[in-house]
mmCIF file of C-alpha atoms in Angstrom:
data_model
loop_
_atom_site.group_PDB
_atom_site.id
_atom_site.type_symbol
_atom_site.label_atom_id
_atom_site.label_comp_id
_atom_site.label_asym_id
_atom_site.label_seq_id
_atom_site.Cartn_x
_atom_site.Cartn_y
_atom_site.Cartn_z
ATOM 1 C CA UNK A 1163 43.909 -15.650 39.520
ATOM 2 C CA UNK A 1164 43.828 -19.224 38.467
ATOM 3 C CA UNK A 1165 45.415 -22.176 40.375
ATOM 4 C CA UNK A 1166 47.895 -23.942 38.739
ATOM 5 C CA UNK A 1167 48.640 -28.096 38.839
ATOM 6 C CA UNK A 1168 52.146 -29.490 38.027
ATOM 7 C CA UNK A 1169 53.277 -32.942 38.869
ATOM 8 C CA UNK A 1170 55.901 -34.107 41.755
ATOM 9 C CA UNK A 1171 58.588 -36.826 40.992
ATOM 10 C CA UNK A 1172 55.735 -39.617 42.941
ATOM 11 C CA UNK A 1173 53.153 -38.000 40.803
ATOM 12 C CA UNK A 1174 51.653 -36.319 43.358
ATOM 13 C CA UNK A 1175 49.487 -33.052 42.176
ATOM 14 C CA UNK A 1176 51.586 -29.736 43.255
ATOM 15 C CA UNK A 1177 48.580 -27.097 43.242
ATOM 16 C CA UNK A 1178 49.581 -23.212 43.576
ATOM 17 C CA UNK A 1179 47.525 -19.928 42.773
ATOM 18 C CA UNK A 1180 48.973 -17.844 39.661
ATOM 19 C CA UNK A 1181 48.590 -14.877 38.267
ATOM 20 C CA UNK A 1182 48.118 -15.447 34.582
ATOM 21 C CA UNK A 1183 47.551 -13.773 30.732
ATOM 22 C CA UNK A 1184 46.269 -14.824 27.929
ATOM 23 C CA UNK A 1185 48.262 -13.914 25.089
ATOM 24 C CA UNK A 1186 48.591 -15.246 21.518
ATOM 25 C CA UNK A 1187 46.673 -18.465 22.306
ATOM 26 C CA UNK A 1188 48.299 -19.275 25.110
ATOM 27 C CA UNK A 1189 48.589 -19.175 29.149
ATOM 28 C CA UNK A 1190 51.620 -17.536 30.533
ATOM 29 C CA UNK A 1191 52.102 -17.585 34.426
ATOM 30 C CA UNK A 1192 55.059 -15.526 36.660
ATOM 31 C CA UNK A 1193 57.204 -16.271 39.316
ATOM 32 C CA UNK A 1194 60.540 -17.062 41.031
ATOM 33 C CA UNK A 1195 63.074 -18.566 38.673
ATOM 34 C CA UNK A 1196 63.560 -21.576 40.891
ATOM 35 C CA UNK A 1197 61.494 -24.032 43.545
ATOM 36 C CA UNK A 1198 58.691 -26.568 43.294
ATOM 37 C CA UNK A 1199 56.531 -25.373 40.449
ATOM 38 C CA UNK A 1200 60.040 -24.832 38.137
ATOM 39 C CA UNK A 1201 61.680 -27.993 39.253
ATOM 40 C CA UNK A 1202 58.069 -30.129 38.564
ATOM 41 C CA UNK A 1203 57.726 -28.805 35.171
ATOM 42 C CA UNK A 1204 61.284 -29.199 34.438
ATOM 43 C CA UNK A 1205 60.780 -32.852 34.959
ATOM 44 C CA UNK A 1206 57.838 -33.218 33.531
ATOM 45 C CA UNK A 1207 55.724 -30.415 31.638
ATOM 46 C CA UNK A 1208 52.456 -31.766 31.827
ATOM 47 C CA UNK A 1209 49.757 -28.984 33.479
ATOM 48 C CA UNK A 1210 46.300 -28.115 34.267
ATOM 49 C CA UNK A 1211 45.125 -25.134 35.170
ATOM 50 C CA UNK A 1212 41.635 -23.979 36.733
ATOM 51 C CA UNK A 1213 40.641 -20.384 36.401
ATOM 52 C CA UNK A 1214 37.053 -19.416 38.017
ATOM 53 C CA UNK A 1215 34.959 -16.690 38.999
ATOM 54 C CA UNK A 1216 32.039 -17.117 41.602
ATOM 55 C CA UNK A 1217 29.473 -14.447 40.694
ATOM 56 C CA UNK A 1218 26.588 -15.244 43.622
ATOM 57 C CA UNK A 1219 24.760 -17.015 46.161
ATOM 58 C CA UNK A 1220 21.921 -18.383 44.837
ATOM 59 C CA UNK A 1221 19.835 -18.881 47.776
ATOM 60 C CA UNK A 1222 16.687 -21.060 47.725
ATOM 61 C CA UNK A 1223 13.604 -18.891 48.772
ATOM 62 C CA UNK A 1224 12.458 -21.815 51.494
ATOM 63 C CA UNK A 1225 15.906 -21.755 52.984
ATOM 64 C CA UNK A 1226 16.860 -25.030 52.327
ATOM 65 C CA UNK A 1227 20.547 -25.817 52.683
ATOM 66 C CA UNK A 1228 20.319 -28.156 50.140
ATOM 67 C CA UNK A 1229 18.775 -25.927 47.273
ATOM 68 C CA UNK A 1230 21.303 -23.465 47.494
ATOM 69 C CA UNK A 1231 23.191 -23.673 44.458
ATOM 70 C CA UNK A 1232 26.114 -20.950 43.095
ATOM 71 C CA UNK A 1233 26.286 -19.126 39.450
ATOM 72 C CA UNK A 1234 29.717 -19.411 38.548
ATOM 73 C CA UNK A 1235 31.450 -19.729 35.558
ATOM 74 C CA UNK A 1236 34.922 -21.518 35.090
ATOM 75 C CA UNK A 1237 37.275 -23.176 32.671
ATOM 76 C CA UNK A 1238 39.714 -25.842 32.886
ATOM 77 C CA UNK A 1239 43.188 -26.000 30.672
ATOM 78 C CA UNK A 1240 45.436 -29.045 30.160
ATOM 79 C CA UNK A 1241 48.972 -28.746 28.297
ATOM 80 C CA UNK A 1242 52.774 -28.527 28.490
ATOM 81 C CA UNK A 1243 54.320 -26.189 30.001
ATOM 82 C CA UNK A 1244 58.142 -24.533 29.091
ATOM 83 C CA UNK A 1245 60.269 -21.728 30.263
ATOM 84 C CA UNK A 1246 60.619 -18.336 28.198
ATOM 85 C CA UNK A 1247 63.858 -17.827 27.586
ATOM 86 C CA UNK A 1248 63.759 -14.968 25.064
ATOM 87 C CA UNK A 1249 63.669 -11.623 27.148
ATOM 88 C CA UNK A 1250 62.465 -9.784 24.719
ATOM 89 C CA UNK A 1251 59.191 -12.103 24.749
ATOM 90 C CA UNK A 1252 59.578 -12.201 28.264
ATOM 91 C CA UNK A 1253 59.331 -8.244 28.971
ATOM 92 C CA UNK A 1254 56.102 -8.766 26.610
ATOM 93 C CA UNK A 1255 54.455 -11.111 28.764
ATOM 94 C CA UNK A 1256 55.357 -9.120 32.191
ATOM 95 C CA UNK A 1257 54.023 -5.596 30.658
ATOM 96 C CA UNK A 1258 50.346 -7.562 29.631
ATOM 97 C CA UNK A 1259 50.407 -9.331 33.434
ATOM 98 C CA UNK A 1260 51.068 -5.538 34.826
ATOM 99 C CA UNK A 1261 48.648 -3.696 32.506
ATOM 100 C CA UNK A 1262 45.867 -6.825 33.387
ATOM 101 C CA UNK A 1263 46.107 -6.323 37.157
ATOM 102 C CA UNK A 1264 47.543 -3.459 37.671
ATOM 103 C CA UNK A 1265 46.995 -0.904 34.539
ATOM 104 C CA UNK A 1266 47.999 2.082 36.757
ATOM 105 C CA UNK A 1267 51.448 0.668 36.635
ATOM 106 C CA UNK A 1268 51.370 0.252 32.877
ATOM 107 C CA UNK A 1269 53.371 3.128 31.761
ATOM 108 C CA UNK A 1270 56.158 2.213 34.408
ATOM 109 C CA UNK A 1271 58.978 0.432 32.645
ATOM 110 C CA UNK A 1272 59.833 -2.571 33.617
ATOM 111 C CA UNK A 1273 63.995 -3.140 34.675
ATOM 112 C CA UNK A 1274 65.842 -5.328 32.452
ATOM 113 C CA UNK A 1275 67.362 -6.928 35.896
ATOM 114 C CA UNK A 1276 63.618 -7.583 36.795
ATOM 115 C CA UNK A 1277 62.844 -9.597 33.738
ATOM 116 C CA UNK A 1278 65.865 -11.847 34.082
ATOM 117 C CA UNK A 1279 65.993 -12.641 37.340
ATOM 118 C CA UNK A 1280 61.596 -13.638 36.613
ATOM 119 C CA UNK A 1281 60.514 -17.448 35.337
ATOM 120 C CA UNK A 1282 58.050 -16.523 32.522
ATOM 121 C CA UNK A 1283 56.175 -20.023 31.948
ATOM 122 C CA UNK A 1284 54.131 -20.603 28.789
ATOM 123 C CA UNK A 1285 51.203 -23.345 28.726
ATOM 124 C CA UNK A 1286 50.457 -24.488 25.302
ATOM 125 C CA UNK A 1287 46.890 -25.628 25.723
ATOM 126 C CA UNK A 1288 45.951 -28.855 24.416
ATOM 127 C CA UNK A 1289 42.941 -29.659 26.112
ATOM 128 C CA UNK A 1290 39.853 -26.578 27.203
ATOM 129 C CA UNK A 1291 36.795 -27.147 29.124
ATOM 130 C CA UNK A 1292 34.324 -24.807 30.604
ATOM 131 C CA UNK A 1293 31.310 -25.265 32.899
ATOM 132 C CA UNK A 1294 28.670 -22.287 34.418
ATOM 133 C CA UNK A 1295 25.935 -22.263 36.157
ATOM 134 C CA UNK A 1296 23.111 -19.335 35.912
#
């Protein structure tokens, strides 16, 4: 999961965990067709997005609180976001978010109905950084 950044109307930060794919050079994120996150981007489609994995602990032989350090690795993504309208691209971007987290569903089809009533959001990245620590 990655946690996603939009911007309220007093340009506030509006921070939510997302589900996400990376598909054809770009970030592509799920969810109800309407609320906060639709309505923020709708206004204004500047994002960022942080994705990160903690690997381990890495725990200073003395036990000293402060030598204890994490090896990690994680990326950060600004861009604009839009809405998917197409369904056809839409039903594409739902299958690769089922088959990444849950590839035992993959050969489930997924309901026309489904993929309408679903807010498909597409980052085009403009801006990638990464940081780790081993």
């Amino acid at each position: 999961m990655g946690s996603l950044a939009t911007l309220n109307n007093d340009g506030s930060p509006y921070v939510i965990p997302v589900h996400f794919l990376y598909y054809n050079e770009a970030i592509y994120i799920h969810g109800l067709p309407k609320g906060q996150k639709v309505d923020n981007i709708g206004a204004d489609s500047r994002v960022s997005m942080t994705v990160y994995e903690m690997e381990s602990l890495l725990l200073d032989p003395n036990e000293e609180p402060c030598e204890t350090n994490t090896k990690y690795e994680s990326v950060i993504v600004s861009g604009k976001a839009t809405l998917v309208d197409d369904q056809d691209h839409k039903k594409q971007v739902l299958a690769g978010i089922v088959k990444k987290y849950t590839p035992h569903l993959t050969q489930k089809e997924i309901p026309d109905n489904m993929v309408k009533s679903t807010a498909v959001i597409k980052i085009e990245m403009q801006n990638v950084t990464g940081k780790y620590y081993e």
